[in-house]
Short mmCIF file of C-alpha atoms and ligand atoms in Angstrom, two decimals:
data_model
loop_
_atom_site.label_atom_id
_atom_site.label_comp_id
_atom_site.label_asym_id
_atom_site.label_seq_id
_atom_site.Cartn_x
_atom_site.Cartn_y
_atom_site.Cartn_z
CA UNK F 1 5.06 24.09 -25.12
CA UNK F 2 3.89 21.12 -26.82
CA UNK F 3 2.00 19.21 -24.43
CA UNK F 4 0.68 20.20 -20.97
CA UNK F 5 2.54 17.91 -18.46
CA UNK F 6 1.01 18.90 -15.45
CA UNK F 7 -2.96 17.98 -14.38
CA UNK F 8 -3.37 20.30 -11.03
CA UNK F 9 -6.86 20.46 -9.15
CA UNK F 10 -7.36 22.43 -6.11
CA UNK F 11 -7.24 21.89 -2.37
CA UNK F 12 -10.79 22.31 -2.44
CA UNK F 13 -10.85 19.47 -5.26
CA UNK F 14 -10.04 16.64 -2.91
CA UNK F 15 -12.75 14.11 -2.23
CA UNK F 16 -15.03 14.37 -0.01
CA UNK F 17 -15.56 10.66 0.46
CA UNK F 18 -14.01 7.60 0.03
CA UNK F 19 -14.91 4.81 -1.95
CA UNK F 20 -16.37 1.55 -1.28
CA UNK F 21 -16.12 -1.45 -3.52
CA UNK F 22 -17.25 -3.49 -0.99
CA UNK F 23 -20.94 -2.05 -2.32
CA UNK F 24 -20.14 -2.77 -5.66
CA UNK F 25 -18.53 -6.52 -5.68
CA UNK F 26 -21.02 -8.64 -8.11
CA UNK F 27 -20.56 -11.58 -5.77
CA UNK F 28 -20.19 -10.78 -1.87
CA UNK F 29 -16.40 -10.88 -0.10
CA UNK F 30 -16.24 -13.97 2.05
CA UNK F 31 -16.44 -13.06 5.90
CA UNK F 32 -12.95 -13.36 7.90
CA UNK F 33 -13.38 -16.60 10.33
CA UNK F 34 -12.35 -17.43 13.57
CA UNK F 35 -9.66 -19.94 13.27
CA UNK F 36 -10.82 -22.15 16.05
CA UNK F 37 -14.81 -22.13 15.24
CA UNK F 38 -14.12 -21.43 11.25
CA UNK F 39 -17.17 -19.13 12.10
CA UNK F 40 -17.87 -15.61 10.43
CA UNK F 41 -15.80 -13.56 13.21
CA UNK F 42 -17.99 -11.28 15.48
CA UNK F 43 -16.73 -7.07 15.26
CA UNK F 44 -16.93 -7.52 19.16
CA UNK F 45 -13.87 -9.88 18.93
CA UNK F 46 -11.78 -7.16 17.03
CA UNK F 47 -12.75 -5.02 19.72
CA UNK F 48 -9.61 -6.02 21.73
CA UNK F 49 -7.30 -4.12 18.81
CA UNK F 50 -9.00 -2.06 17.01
CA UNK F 51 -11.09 1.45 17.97
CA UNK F 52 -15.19 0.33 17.47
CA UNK F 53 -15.24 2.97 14.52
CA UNK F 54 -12.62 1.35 12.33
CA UNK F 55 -14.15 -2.14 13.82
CA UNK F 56 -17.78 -0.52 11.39
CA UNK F 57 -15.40 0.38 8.71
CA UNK F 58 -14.03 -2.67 8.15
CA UNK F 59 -17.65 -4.18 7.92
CA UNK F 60 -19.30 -1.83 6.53
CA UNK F 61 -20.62 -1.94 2.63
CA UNK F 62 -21.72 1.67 2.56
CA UNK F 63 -20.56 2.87 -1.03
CA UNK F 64 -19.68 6.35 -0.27
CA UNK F 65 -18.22 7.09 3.45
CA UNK F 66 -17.72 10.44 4.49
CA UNK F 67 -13.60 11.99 4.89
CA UNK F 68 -13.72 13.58 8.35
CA UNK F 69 -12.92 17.33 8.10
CA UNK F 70 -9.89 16.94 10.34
CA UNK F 71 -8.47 14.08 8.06
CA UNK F 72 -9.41 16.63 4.90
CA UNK F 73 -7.19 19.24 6.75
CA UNK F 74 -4.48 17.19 6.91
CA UNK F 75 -4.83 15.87 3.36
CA UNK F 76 -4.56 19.48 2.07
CA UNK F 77 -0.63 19.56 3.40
CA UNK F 78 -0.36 17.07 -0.04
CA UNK F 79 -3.06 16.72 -1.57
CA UNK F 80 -4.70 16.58 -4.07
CA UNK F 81 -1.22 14.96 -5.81
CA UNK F 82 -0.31 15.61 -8.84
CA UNK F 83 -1.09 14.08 -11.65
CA UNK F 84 1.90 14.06 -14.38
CA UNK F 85 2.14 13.08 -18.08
CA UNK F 86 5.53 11.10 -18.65
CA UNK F 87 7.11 12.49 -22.07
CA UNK F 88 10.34 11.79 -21.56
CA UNK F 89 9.62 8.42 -21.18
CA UNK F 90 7.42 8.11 -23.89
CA UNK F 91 10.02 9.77 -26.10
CA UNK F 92 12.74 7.14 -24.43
CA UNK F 93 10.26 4.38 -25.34
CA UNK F 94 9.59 5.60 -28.85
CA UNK F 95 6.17 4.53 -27.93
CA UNK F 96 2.72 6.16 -29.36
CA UNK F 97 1.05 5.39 -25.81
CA UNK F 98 0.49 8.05 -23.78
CA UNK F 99 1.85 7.32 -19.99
CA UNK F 100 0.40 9.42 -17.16
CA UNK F 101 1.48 8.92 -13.65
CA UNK F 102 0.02 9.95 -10.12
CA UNK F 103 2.48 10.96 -7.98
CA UNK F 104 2.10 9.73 -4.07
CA UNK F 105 5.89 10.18 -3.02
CA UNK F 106 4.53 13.68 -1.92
CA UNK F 107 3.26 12.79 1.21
CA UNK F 108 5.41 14.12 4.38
CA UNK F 109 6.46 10.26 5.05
CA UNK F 110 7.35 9.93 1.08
CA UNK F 111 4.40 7.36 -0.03
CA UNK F 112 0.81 6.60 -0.36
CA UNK F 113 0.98 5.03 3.45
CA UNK F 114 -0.36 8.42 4.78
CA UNK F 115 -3.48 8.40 3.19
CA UNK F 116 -4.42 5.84 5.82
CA UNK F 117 -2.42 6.74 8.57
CA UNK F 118 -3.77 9.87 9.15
CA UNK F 119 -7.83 8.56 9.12
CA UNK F 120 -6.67 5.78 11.43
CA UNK F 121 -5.02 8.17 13.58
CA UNK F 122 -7.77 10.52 13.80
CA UNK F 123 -10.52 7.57 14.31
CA UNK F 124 -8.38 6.18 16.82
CA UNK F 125 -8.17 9.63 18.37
CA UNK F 126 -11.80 10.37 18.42
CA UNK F 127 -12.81 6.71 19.86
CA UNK F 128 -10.04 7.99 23.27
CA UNK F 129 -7.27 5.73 22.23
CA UNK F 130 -4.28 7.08 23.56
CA UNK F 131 -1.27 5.59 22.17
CA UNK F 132 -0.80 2.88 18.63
CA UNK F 133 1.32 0.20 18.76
CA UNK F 134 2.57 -1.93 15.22
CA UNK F 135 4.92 -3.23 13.09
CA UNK F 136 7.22 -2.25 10.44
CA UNK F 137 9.52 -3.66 8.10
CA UNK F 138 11.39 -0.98 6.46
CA UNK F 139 9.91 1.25 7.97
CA UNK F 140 7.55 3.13 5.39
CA UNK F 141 4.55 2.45 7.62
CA UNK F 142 5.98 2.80 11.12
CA UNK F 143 7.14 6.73 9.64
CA UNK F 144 3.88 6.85 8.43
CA UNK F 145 1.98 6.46 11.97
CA UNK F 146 4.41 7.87 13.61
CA UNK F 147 3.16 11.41 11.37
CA UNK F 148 -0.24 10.58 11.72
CA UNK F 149 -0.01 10.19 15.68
CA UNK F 150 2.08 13.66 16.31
CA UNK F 151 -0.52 15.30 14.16
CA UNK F 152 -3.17 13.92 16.59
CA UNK F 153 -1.20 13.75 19.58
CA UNK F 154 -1.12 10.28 20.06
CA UNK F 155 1.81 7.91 21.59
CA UNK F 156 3.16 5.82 18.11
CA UNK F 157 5.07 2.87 19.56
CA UNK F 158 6.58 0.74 16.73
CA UNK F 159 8.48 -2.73 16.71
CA UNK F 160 10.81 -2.27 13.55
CA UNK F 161 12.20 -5.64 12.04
CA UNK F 162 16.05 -5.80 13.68
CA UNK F 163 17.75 -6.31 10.42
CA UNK F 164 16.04 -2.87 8.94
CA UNK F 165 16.35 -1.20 12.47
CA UNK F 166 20.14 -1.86 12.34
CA UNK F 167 20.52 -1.49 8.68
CA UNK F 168 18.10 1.29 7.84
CA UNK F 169 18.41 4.08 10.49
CA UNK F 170 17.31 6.83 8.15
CA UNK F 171 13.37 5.77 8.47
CA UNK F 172 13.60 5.09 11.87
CA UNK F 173 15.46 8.31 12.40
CA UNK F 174 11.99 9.95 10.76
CA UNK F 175 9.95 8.08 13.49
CA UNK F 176 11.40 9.39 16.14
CA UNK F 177 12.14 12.91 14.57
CA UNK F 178 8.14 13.06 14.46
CA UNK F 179 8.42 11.44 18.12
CA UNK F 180 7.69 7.72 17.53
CA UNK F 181 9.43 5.39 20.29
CA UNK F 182 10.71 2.77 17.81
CA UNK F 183 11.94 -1.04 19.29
CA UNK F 184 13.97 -3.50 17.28
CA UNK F 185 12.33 -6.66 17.08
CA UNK F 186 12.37 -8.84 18.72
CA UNK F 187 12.15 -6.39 21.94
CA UNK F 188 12.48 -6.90 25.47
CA UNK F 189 9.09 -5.34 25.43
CA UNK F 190 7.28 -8.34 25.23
CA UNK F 191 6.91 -11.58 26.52
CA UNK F 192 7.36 -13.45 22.78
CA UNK F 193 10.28 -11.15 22.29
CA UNK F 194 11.69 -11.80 25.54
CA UNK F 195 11.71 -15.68 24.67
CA UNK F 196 13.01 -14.86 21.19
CA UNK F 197 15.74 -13.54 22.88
CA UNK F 198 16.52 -15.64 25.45
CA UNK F 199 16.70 -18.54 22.43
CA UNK F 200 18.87 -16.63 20.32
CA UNK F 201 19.98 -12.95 21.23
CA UNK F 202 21.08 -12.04 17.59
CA UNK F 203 17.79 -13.09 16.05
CA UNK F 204 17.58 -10.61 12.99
CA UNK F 205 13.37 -10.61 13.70
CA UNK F 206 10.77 -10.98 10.95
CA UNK F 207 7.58 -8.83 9.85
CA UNK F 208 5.36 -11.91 11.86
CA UNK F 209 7.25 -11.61 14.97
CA UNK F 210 7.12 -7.11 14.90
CA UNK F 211 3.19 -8.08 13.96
CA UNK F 212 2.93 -10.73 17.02
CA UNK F 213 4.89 -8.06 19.74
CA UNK F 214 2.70 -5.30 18.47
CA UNK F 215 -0.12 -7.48 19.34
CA UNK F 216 0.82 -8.09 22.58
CA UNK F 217 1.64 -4.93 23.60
CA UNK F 218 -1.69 -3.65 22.76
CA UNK F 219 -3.93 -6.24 24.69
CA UNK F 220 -1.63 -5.47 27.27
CA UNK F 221 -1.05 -1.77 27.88
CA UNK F 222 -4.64 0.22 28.65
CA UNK F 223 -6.00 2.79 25.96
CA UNK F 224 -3.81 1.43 23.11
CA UNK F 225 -5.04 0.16 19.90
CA UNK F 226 -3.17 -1.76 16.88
CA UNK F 227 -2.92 -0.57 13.33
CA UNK F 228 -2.21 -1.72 10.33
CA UNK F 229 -0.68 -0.32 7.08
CA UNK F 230 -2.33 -2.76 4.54
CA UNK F 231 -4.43 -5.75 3.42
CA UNK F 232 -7.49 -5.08 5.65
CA UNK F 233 -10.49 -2.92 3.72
CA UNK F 234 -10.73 0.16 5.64
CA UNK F 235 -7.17 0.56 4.27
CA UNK F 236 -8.09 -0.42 1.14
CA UNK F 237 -10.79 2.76 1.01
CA UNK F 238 -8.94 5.17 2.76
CA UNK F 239 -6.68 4.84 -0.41
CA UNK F 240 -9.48 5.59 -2.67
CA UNK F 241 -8.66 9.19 -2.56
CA UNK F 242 -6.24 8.36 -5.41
CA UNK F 243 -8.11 7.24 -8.13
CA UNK F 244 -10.82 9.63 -7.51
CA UNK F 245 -8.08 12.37 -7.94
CA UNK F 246 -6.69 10.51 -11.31
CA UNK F 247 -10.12 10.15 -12.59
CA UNK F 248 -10.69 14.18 -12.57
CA UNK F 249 -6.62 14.73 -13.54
CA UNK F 250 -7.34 12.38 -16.31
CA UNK F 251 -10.62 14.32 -17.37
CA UNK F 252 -8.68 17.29 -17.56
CA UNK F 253 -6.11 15.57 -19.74
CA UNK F 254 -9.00 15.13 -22.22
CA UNK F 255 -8.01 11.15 -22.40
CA UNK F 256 -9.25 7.95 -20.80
CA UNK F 257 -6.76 5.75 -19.57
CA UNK F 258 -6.85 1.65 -21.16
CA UNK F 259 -4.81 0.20 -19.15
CA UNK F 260 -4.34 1.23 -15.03
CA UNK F 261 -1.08 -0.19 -13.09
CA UNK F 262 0.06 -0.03 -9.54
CA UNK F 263 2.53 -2.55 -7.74
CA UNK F 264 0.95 -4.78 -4.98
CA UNK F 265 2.30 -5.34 -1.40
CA UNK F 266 -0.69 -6.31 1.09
CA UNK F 267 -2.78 -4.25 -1.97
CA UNK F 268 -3.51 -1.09 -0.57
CA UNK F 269 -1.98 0.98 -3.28
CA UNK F 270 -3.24 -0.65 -6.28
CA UNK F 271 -6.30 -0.37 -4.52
CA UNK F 272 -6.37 3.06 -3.94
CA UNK F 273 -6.08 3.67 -7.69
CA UNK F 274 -7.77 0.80 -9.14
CA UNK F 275 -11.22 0.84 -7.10
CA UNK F 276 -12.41 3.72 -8.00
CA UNK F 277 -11.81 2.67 -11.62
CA UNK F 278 -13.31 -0.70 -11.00
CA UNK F 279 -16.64 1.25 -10.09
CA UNK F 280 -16.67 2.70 -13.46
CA UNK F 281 -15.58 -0.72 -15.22
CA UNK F 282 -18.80 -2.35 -13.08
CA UNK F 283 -21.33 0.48 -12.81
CA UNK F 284 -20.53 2.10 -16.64
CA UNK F 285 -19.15 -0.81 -18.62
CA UNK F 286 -15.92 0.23 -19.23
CA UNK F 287 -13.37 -1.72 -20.89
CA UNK F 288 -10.06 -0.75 -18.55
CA UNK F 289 -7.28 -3.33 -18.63
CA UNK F 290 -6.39 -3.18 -14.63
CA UNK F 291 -2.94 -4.44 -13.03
CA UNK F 292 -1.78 -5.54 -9.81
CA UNK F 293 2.23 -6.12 -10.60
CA UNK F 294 4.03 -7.93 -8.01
CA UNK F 295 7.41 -9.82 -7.56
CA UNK F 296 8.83 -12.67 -8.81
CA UNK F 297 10.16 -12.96 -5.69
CA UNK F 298 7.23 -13.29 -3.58
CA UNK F 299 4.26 -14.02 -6.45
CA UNK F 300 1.68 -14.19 -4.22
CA UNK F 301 -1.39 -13.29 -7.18
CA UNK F 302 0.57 -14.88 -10.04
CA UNK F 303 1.26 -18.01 -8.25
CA UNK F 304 -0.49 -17.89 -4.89
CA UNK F 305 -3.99 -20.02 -3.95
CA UNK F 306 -6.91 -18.74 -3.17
CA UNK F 307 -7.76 -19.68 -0.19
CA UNK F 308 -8.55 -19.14 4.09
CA UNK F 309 -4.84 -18.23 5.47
CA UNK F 310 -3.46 -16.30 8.54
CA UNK F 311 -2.51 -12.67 7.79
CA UNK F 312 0.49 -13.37 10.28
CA UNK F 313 3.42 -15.78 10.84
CA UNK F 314 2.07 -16.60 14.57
CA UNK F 315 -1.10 -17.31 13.48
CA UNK F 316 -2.73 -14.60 16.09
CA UNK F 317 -4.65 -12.79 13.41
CA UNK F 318 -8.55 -14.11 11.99
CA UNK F 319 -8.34 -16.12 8.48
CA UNK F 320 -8.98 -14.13 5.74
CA UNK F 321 -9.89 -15.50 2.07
CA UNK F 322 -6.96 -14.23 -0.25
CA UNK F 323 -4.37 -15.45 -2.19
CA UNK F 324 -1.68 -16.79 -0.44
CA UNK F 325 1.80 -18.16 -0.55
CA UNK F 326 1.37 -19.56 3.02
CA UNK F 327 1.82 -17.86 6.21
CA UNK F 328 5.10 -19.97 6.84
CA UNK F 329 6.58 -18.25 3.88
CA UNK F 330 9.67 -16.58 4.05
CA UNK F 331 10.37 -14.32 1.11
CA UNK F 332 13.68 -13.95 0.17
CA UNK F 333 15.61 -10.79 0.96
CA UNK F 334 14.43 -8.55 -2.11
CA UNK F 335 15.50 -4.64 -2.09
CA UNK F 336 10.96 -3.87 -2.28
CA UNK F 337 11.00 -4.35 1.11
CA UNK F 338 6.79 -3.31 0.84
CA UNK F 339 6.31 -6.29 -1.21
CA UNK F 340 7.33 -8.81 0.69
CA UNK F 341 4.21 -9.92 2.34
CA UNK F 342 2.72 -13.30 1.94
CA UNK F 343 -0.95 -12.70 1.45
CA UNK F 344 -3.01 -10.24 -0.35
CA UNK F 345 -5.47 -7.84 0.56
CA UNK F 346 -9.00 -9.46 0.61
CA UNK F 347 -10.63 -7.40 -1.56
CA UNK F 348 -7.56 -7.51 -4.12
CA UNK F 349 -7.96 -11.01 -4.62
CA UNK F 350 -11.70 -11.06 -4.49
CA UNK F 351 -11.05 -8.92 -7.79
CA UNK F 352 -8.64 -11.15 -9.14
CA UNK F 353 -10.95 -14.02 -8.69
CA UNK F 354 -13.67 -12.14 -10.42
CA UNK F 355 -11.66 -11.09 -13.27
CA UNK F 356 -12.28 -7.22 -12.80
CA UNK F 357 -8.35 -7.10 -12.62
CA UNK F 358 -5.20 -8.82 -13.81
CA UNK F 359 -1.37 -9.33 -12.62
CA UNK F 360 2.42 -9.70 -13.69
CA UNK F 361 5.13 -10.44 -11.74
CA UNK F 362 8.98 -9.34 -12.72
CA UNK F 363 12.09 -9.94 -11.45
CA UNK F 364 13.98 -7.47 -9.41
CA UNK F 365 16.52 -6.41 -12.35
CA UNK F 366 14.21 -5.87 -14.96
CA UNK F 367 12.57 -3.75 -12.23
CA UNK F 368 15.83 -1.19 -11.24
CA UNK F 369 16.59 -1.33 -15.02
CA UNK F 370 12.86 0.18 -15.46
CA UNK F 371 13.76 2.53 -12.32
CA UNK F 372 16.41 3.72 -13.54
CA UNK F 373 15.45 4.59 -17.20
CA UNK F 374 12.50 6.75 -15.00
CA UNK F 375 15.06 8.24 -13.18
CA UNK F 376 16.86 9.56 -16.07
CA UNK F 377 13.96 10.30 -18.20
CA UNK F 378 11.22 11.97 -15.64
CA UNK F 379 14.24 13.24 -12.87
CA UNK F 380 11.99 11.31 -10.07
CA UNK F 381 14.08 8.69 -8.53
CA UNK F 382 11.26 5.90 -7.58
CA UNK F 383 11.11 3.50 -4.82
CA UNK F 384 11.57 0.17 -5.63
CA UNK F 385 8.03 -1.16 -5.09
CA UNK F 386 6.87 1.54 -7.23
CA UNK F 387 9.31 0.26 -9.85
CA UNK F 388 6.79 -2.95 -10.43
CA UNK F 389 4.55 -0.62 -11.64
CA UNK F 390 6.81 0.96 -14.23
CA UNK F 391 8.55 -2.53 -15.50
CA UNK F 392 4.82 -3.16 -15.99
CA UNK F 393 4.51 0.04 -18.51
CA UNK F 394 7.65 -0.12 -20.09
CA UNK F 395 6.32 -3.84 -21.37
CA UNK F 396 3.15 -2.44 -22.15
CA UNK F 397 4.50 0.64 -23.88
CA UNK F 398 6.72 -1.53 -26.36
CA UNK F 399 3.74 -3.37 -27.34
CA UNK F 400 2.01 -0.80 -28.14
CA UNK F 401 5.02 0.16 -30.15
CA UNK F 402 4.83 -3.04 -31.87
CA UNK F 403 1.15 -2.71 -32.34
CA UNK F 404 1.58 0.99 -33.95
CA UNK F 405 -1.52 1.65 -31.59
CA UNK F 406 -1.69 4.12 -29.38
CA UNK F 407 -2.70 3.35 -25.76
CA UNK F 408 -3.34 5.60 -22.60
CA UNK F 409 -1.47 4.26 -19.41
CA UNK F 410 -2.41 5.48 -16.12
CA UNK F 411 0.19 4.41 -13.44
CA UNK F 412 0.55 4.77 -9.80
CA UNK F 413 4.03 5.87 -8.83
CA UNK F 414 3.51 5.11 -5.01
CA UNK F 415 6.68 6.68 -3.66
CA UNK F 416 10.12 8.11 -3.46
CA UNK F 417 13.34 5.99 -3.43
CA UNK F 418 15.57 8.68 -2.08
CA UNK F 419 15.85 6.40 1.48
CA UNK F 420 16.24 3.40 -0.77
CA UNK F 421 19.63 4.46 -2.38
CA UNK F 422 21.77 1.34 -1.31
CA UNK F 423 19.49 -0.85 -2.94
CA UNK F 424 20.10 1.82 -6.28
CA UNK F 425 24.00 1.37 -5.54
CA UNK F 426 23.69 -2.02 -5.41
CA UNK F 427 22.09 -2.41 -8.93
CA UNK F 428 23.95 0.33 -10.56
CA UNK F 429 27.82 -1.43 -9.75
CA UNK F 430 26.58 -4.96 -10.94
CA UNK F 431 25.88 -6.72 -7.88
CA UNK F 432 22.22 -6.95 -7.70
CA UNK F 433 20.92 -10.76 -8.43
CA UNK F 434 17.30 -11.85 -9.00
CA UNK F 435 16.23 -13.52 -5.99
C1 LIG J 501 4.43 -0.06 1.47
C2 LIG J 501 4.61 0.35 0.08
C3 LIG J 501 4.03 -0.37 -1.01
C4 LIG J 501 3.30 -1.66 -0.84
O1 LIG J 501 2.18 -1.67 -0.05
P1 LIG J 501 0.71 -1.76 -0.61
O2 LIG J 501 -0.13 -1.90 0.58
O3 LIG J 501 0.65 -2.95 -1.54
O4 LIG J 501 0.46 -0.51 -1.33
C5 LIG J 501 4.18 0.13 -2.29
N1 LIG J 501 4.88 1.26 -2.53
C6 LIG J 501 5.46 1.96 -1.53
C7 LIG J 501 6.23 3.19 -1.87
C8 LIG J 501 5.33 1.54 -0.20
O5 LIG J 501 5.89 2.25 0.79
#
C-alpha cells in the first residue's frame, strides 16, 4: 500500500480529561449578565435549570477536568474515532496538501452531539435529576439525549420544531426507539404553547419557541433539569475529547496539521477540535491557521456583532457576549439545519475576537457540490453541516495547488448525512437554490 490511511489508538487511548480554554484565554471571557440588573449572573440563579455540577462547570477555569469513569465507559462504545487520511480526495483535487479527517458520524446518534450528551446525562444523573427536558430542531440533539438518558435511565422529554417533527420522522423515530417522549412544538404541554396554539393551530414552531416550552416545563415539573446541545462552555469542553484524539492520530501520521477546519452551529464542534489546538498555538507558539466555516445563510462570525444578546428568541435565557445576528433573526430555511442558530458559542467568539481563529462562510451549493465530490471520492456520505467544513478544504486545497506548496489539513467531519438524504435529492435533480 502506498500510504497508511487509517490512524487507530486504543480504547484505553481516550482522554482522560477534558480540556479547558477557559484557563488559557490571554484576556478573560466576559461574565453572562442578568438582563434586568446587566449584573455578572449568580450560579445560584442557573440553579432553577441546570444540575449544581454542570452549574461549576460552566464557571469553572480549571484547565484539565477529570472524564468520569462512567462517561469513559460509554465513550469506549465509539471512541476513540478514527482518524482518516483523505486520498481520494487529494487525488480528485490534484492537490499536494495532505487532508486528514476525524470522523464523529460514529457515534450511536450519528454526530459529535454525544460527546456531550452522555457527560450531561451522567452529571445530571449523579446530582438526582430524574428526567431532561429540551429542544430540537432536526433533531440531531434531541436523538442525542434521548441515548444519553436510556443509558442512564433518565426520562428525555423533547419539544421537536413542528415543521421537522412532521417532515423528519426518521430522527424522531430514533428518540423514541431509545425511549424519548418527543412533542411537536408548539405543544399542548405548556402554557406558551398552549397560547401559540390557541392564536394559530398550524403554527410550524421555531427553535426559540421548542427552547422557551422546554424551559417551562422544567421549572415546572419536580426533579427535571434543562440541557443544552451547544453554545454554553461545558459543551464546549466536553467536545475536547476530539482534538485531543486528532492531536495523537496526527502524531502517529508523522505530520502536523497547518491549517484545522470544522463547521460552526452554536460552536461546539469546531470547538471540540480547535481548543485543544488553540492550547498548543497559545502555550507552544504554534503557527496553526484555525477555521470556524459557517453559512452564508446565517453568517453569524463573518457578519455578526460582537456584542451582549439573548441565546433565545423569548428572551428567557441570561445575555451572553458573542457574535450575533440578533435574537429576532430568522434564518432562512437552509438544508444544515445545525447551523441555523443566531448566536455563537461564547468562547468561539471570544477566539475570534482575539484572533486565535478565523472564519468563511459559503453558500449552500458550493457546499453539496463539496459533499458530493466527498461522497464519491472517500464513500462517506456527509451531513450537510459537516459539508462547511469540506467546501472550506476543497478552497484551501486548490490553493495550495496553485501555490505548488504542500499543506497539511486537519478537518472535522462532524457527522453522517444518511438521515439528510432529501436535502441530497434535492441538490442532485437541480432544485436546490442558495438561500
Ligand atoms: C448539530 C450539528 C452541528 C452544529 O453544531 P455545533 O454545536 O456548531 O457543532 C454540526 N454538525 C453536525 C453533524 C451536527 O449534528
Amino acid at each position: 500500500m502506498k500510504s497508511q490511511i487509517h490512524f487507530s489508538l486504543s480504547e484505553k487511548e481516550i482522554p482522560t480529561h477534558w480540556y479547558n480554554l477557559l484557563a488559557d484565554f490571554p484576556e478573560p471571557l466576559p461574565p453572562p449578565l442578568h438582563p434586568g440588573t446587566k449584573q455578572p449572573i449568580p450560579p445560584e440563579a442557573l440553579l432553577a435549570i441546570f444540575p449544581e455540577n454542570l452549574v461549576k462547570q460552566e464557571m469553572s477555569s480549571e484547565r484539565w477536568v477529570e472524564i468520569p469513569e462512567p462517561v469513559r465507559e460509554i465513550y469506549t462504545l465509539w471512541r476513540p474515532s478514527p482518524l482518516i487520511r483523505a486520498v481520494r480526495l487529494e487525488k480528485a483535487l490534484q492537490t499536494p496538501a495532505h487532508i486528514y479527517y476525524k470522523y464523529e458520524g460514529v457515534s450511536p446518534a450519528g454526530s459529535h452531539k454525544p460527546n456531550t450528551a452522555v457527560a450531561q446525562a451522567y452529571y445530571n444523573k449523579v446530582a438526582g435529576t430524574r428526567r431532561l427536558a429540551t429542544e430540537t430542531g432536526a433533531g440531531q440533539w434531541g436523538a442525542s439525549l434521548a441515548f444519553a438518558c436510556g443509558q442512564f435511565g433518565l426520562e428525555c422529554n423533547i419539544y421537536m420544531v413542528k415543521v421537522s417533527y412532521d417532515h423528519k420522522p426518521y430522527r424522531r423515530m430514533l428518540m423514541h426507539t431509545w425511549g424519548a417522549t418527543v412533542h411537536p412544538s408548539p405543544s399542548n404541554q405548556t402554557e406558551y404553547g398552549r397560547k401559540l396554539l390557541a392564536e394559530d393551530p398550524h403554527c410550524p414552531g421555531s427553535l426559540g419557541i421548542a427552547i422557551s416550552e422546554a424551559i417551562e416545563d422544567t421549572i415546572k415539573h419536580p426533579n427535571t433539569k434543562y440541557s443544552l446541545g451547544s453554545v454554553l462552555n461545558h459543551v464546549c469542553l466536553h467536545q475536547t475529547v476530539i482534538g485531543q484524539e486528532a492531536i495523537k492520530q496526527m502524531e502517529l501520521a508523522g505530520e502536523e496539521p497547518d491549517s484545522i477546519i470544522a463547521c460552526c452551529g452554536g460552536g461546539s464542534n469546531f470547538a471540540g477540535l480547535a481548543f485543544p489546538f488553540i492550547h498548543k498555538k497559545i502555550t507552544a507558539k504554534k503557527k496553526y491557521r484555525i477555521v470556524g466555516v459557517e453559512p452564508s445563510a446565517c453568517p453569524t462570525l463573518t457578519k455578526g456583532e460582537l456584542r451582549y444578546d439573548f441565546g433565545d428568541t423569548a428572551e428567557t435565557t441570561p445575555l451572553l457576549m458573542m457574535y450575533t445576528l440578533g435574537h429576532k433573526f430568522m434564518p432562512p430555511p437552509i438544508h444544515a439545519g445545525g447551523l441555523r442558530y443566531h448566536g455563537m458559542s461564547p468562547m468561539v467568539s471570544h477566539a475570534l475576537k482575539l484572533g486565535l481563529i478565523e472564519a468563511e462562510a459559503y453558500h449552500q451549493t458550493k457546499i453539496f457540490e463539496a459533499a458530493v465530490q466527498f461522497a464519491r471520492t472517500e464513500g462517506i456520505v456527509p451531513a450537510p453541516e459537516s459539508a462547511h467544513a469540506i467546501a472550506a478544504v476543497v478552497e484551501e486545497a486548490k490553493r495550495a495547488r496553485e501555490a505548488g506548496k504542500k499543506r497539511v489539513i486537519l478537518f472535522n467531519l462532524s457527522g453522517h448525512g444518511l438521515l439528510d438524504l432529501s436535502a441530497y435529492e434535492t441538490y442532485l435533480s437541480g432544485k436546490l437554490l442558495d438561500a
